Amino acid sequence: MATLSLHCVSKKFRDPRGREVRAADEISLEVPEGEFLVLVGPSGCGKSTLLRLIAGLETLDEGSVTIGDRVVNNLPPADRDVAMVFQNYALFPHLTVFENMAFGLQFRKITRRETKQRVNAAAELLKLEDLLERKPGALSGGQRQRVALGRAIVREPKVFLLDEPLSNLDAQLRAETRAELARLHRRLGSTMILVTHDQTEAMTLGQRLCVMNGGKVIQTGTPLEIYQNPKNAFVAGFLGSPGMNLIRGIVHAGGRELLVAVKGLEERLRLDIGTELAAKMAPYLGKDVSIGFRPEHVLLGDAAGPKESAWDAALELCEPLGHENLIHLNRQGIPFVARAPVGSTFAPGQTLPVRIPQEKVMVFEGASGELIVEQMAGAAV
Amino acid sequence: MKKALLPSERASWTATLLLIVAGVLFIYPFVWMFCSAFKDNKEIFKPLQLLPGAWNLEYYKLLFKGELIPFWRVFANSVLVAFLQALGTVALTSLAGYVFAQHRFRFQGLLFVASLVVIVLPQQALAIPLFSWLNELKMIDSIWGVVLPGVVSGLGILYFTQVFRQIPRELVEASRLAGLSEFRVYWTLLPLCGSALLSFGLIQFILSWHEHLIPLLVLSTQDKQTLPLALASLFGSSLRFPFAVLMAASTITILPTAILFAVMHRRFKSSLSEVLPH
Ligand SMILES: Nc1ncnc2c1ncn2[C@@H]1O[C@H](COP(=O)(O)OP(=O)(O)O)[C@@H](O)[C@H]1O
Ligand SMILES: [Mg+2]
């Protein structure tokens, strides 16, 4: 257990065509002792690379990695006291479960007895006791995943690095294992970094979340903080399933009442933002912006309230998820999604009144995606 | 009513027929060799006679007596040379293959190409420099002088580079994280390539078994010779020499490789993918 800190870590690769890819771009990050940090981002954004840099499987171009009070830049992977769980588990097919789990200890100065003790303890923790003599080929995906975890646990490392450990499991097993991982972290109390591209995992697992894109850290914070106050349009669209609705447009008129012209839409989007924010919006007159609102904030049908403040939108598709419905709507070519409770009687083809409470709306700058107008949380609906 | 053959059936019949013809063409010399080991010189030179007049074992006895050549001695030499060479080649080229497949280093591409050039370079071109090297190293007329040059195989490096490329990078990385030395990583991964190692070892054994040029260069004492050399020396002796002895010796010479090939044939089918979990 130890604090892990990254300072301005960079790593470049060359893709097959010889172009430079910045897989890690000046990443600075602090993970306090015992924290469960989740790294999330779309595929190819550099999450695995970051883990591999921490583990020492890739060499840094720039920056430094500190574990505890040691700068580990030049230490080989084995001396960094980190354990990694790979996405494909990386179990040795010709070794038994026991041998696979003991593998991380064999080449260290640890006695046979202690090895046995640790493996048995980990096997008990992961409910693998009955499988110790089997080969990985005779295990299910979930069992293999637990063996891979076990191999990391017996090492008793300072830092656990988990690279998409759940992505090869089916949905039900994934949910179970997710809960198990959280329990495991509480039990071991070690520093853990988990990589995922699945935002459900991101929201539920981590004490802290770190959103990455294009080799950069975009935002860190608790999952709820980030969900409610995304720093830019990318984070807003990425977190949540489905993510925030984003509608591009041009600020047409400022003032207390913001008018946004959206391509293809006859009328202007009208937002009552109040005088304070209006001042903030003034420089953006005539500029590109994105209007963002979460699906759960869209009010539909009767809930939309009086006619004059609502829009009409065509209902294109209704996806029942069991506990709620996802309603795909379209207003003159502009698609967006809303959530509706089960039992709502909406049918495709229908035209619905829709209202988006103004205090739930966020405005992002068009080109950079940076947040301009925050959600006015706490404002009366 | 007769059923017409489907086009695919007709094609497969044609293929079978062609293969039978080719098979007979290939096998005929071997059958002729086998039969000729029982014939006297007059019979051997009758072109249309395949089967011997009598199944006469006298020529085998003559061969085994060891008066013409020290047959069993030479046979043992051949086994030893081929075995050592197969072992050495597999050890060396699989190690090189591991490094080429799982490491990144300076001039890697250049070195890889250089090791492949060995494949296309004819052995004859290397004969003279090789001889002078071996002379320097005092390996002339020694078994090591035959074994060591054969251990360097460009084909082996190419083959094992491909084999080790199929091993997931994560297995190597997990080993490094566990604190294994590079050699231990290679050693740990080796069982995963079991059948590849065996197949290539067998190929190398057979190649070495039939190797003629390097033993000819290196070995001069009759006691140290390998089978192909000894057979060649039999042939040269005189015209009145019973050729059936040569045929008997040849028959015994191809026997080990034929057996190995039969064994290997089955091993070829099992591949790396069987070992790795899906
Ligand atoms: N060894 C490598 N050689 C070249 N490019 C690489 C290498 N490893 C990763 N990359 C590139 O770096 C980027 C980040 O990759 P990765 O860290 O695997 O992303 P993620 O795990 O977030 O999906 C990708 O564009 C990938 O193509
Ligand atoms: Mg990845």
PDB file of N, CA, C and O and ligand atoms in Angstrom, chain A residues 42-49 51-52 87 163-164 195-197, ligand 2:
ATOM      1  N   PRO A  42     -12.720   6.191 -23.834  1.00  0.00           N
ATOM      2  CA  PRO A  42     -13.027   5.353 -24.994  1.00  0.00           C
ATOM      3  C   PRO A  42     -11.820   4.496 -25.378  1.00  0.00           C
ATOM      4  O   PRO A  42     -10.705   4.777 -24.959  1.00  0.00           O
ATOM      5  N   SER A  43     -12.059   3.458 -26.165  1.00  0.00           N
ATOM      6  CA  SER A  43     -10.974   2.570 -26.590  1.00  0.00           C
ATOM      7  C   SER A  43      -9.894   3.362 -27.311  1.00  0.00           C
ATOM      8  O   SER A  43     -10.199   4.244 -28.103  1.00  0.00           O
ATOM      9  N   GLY A  44      -8.666   3.044 -27.024  1.00  0.00           N
ATOM     10  CA  GLY A  44      -7.554   3.687 -27.716  1.00  0.00           C
ATOM     11  C   GLY A  44      -7.148   5.019 -27.129  1.00  0.00           C
ATOM     12  O   GLY A  44      -6.328   5.725 -27.697  1.00  0.00           O
ATOM     13  N   CYS A  45      -7.696   5.381 -25.952  1.00  0.00           N
ATOM     14  CA  CYS A  45      -7.368   6.692 -25.393  1.00  0.00           C
ATOM     15  C   CYS A  45      -6.107   6.647 -24.547  1.00  0.00           C
ATOM     16  O   CYS A  45      -5.655   7.660 -24.043  1.00  0.00           O
ATOM     17  N   GLY A  46      -5.543   5.447 -24.360  1.00  0.00           N
ATOM     18  CA  GLY A  46      -4.269   5.376 -23.647  1.00  0.00           C
ATOM     19  C   GLY A  46      -4.355   4.845 -22.237  1.00  0.00           C
ATOM     20  O   GLY A  46      -3.402   4.966 -21.479  1.00  0.00           O
ATOM     21  N   LYS A  47      -5.471   4.215 -21.888  1.00  0.00           N
ATOM     22  CA  LYS A  47      -5.620   3.703 -20.519  1.00  0.00           C
ATOM     23  C   LYS A  47      -4.633   2.575 -20.241  1.00  0.00           C
ATOM     24  O   LYS A  47      -3.925   2.587 -19.235  1.00  0.00           O
ATOM     25  N   SER A  48      -4.602   1.591 -21.157  1.00  0.00           N
ATOM     26  CA  SER A  48      -3.679   0.471 -20.953  1.00  0.00           C
ATOM     27  C   SER A  48      -2.244   0.962 -20.934  1.00  0.00           C
ATOM     28  O   SER A  48      -1.441   0.503 -20.129  1.00  0.00           O
ATOM     29  N   THR A  49      -1.947   1.891 -21.817  1.00  0.00           N
ATOM     30  CA  THR A  49      -0.584   2.415 -21.870  1.00  0.00           C
ATOM     31  C   THR A  49      -0.205   3.016 -20.526  1.00  0.00           C
ATOM     32  O   THR A  49       0.901   2.795 -20.029  1.00  0.00           O
ATOM     33  N   LEU A  51      -1.357   2.253 -17.546  1.00  0.00           N
ATOM     34  CA  LEU A  51      -1.112   1.166 -16.588  1.00  0.00           C
ATOM     35  C   LEU A  51       0.238   0.525 -16.839  1.00  0.00           C
ATOM     36  O   LEU A  51       0.987   0.227 -15.915  1.00  0.00           O
ATOM     37  N   ARG A  52       0.528   0.311 -18.123  1.00  0.00           N
ATOM     38  CA  ARG A  52       1.783  -0.359 -18.461  1.00  0.00           C
ATOM     39  C   ARG A  52       2.986   0.523 -18.130  1.00  0.00           C
ATOM     40  O   ARG A  52       4.050   0.022 -17.793  1.00  0.00           O
ATOM     41  N   GLN A  87      -6.319  -7.975 -19.330  1.00  0.00           N
ATOM     42  CA  GLN A  87      -7.662  -8.141 -19.905  1.00  0.00           C
ATOM     43  C   GLN A  87      -7.915  -9.579 -20.344  1.00  0.00           C
ATOM     44  O   GLN A  87      -8.995 -10.108 -20.153  1.00  0.00           O
ATOM     45  N   ASP A 163      -6.485  -4.158 -15.737  1.00  0.00           N
ATOM     46  CA  ASP A 163      -6.792  -3.663 -17.083  1.00  0.00           C
ATOM     47  C   ASP A 163      -8.047  -4.340 -17.623  1.00  0.00           C
ATOM     48  O   ASP A 163      -8.000  -5.482 -18.067  1.00  0.00           O
ATOM     49  N   GLU A 164      -9.130  -3.628 -17.593  1.00  0.00           N
ATOM     50  CA  GLU A 164     -10.424  -4.139 -18.060  1.00  0.00           C
ATOM     51  C   GLU A 164     -10.667  -5.576 -17.619  1.00  0.00           C
ATOM     52  O   GLU A 164     -10.914  -6.452 -18.447  1.00  0.00           O
ATOM     53  N   VAL A 195      -8.980  -0.103 -14.969  1.00  0.00           N
ATOM     54  CA  VAL A 195      -9.240   0.524 -16.262  1.00  0.00           C
ATOM     55  C   VAL A 195     -10.509  -0.057 -16.841  1.00  0.00           C
ATOM     56  O   VAL A 195     -10.749  -1.255 -16.740  1.00  0.00           O
ATOM     57  N   THR A 196     -11.316   0.783 -17.408  1.00  0.00           N
ATOM     58  CA  THR A 196     -12.522   0.269 -18.061  1.00  0.00           C
ATOM     59  C   THR A 196     -12.960   1.240 -19.148  1.00  0.00           C
ATOM     60  O   THR A 196     -12.589   2.409 -19.141  1.00  0.00           O
ATOM     61  N   HIS A 197     -13.715   0.735 -20.106  1.00  0.00           N
ATOM     62  CA  HIS A 197     -14.326   1.672 -21.040  1.00  0.00           C
ATOM     63  C   HIS A 197     -15.838   1.660 -20.849  1.00  0.00           C
ATOM     64  O   HIS A 197     -16.579   2.270 -21.586  1.00  0.00           O
TER      65      HIS A 197
HETATM   66 MG    MG C   2      -6.722  -1.278 -23.291  1.00  0.00          MG
END
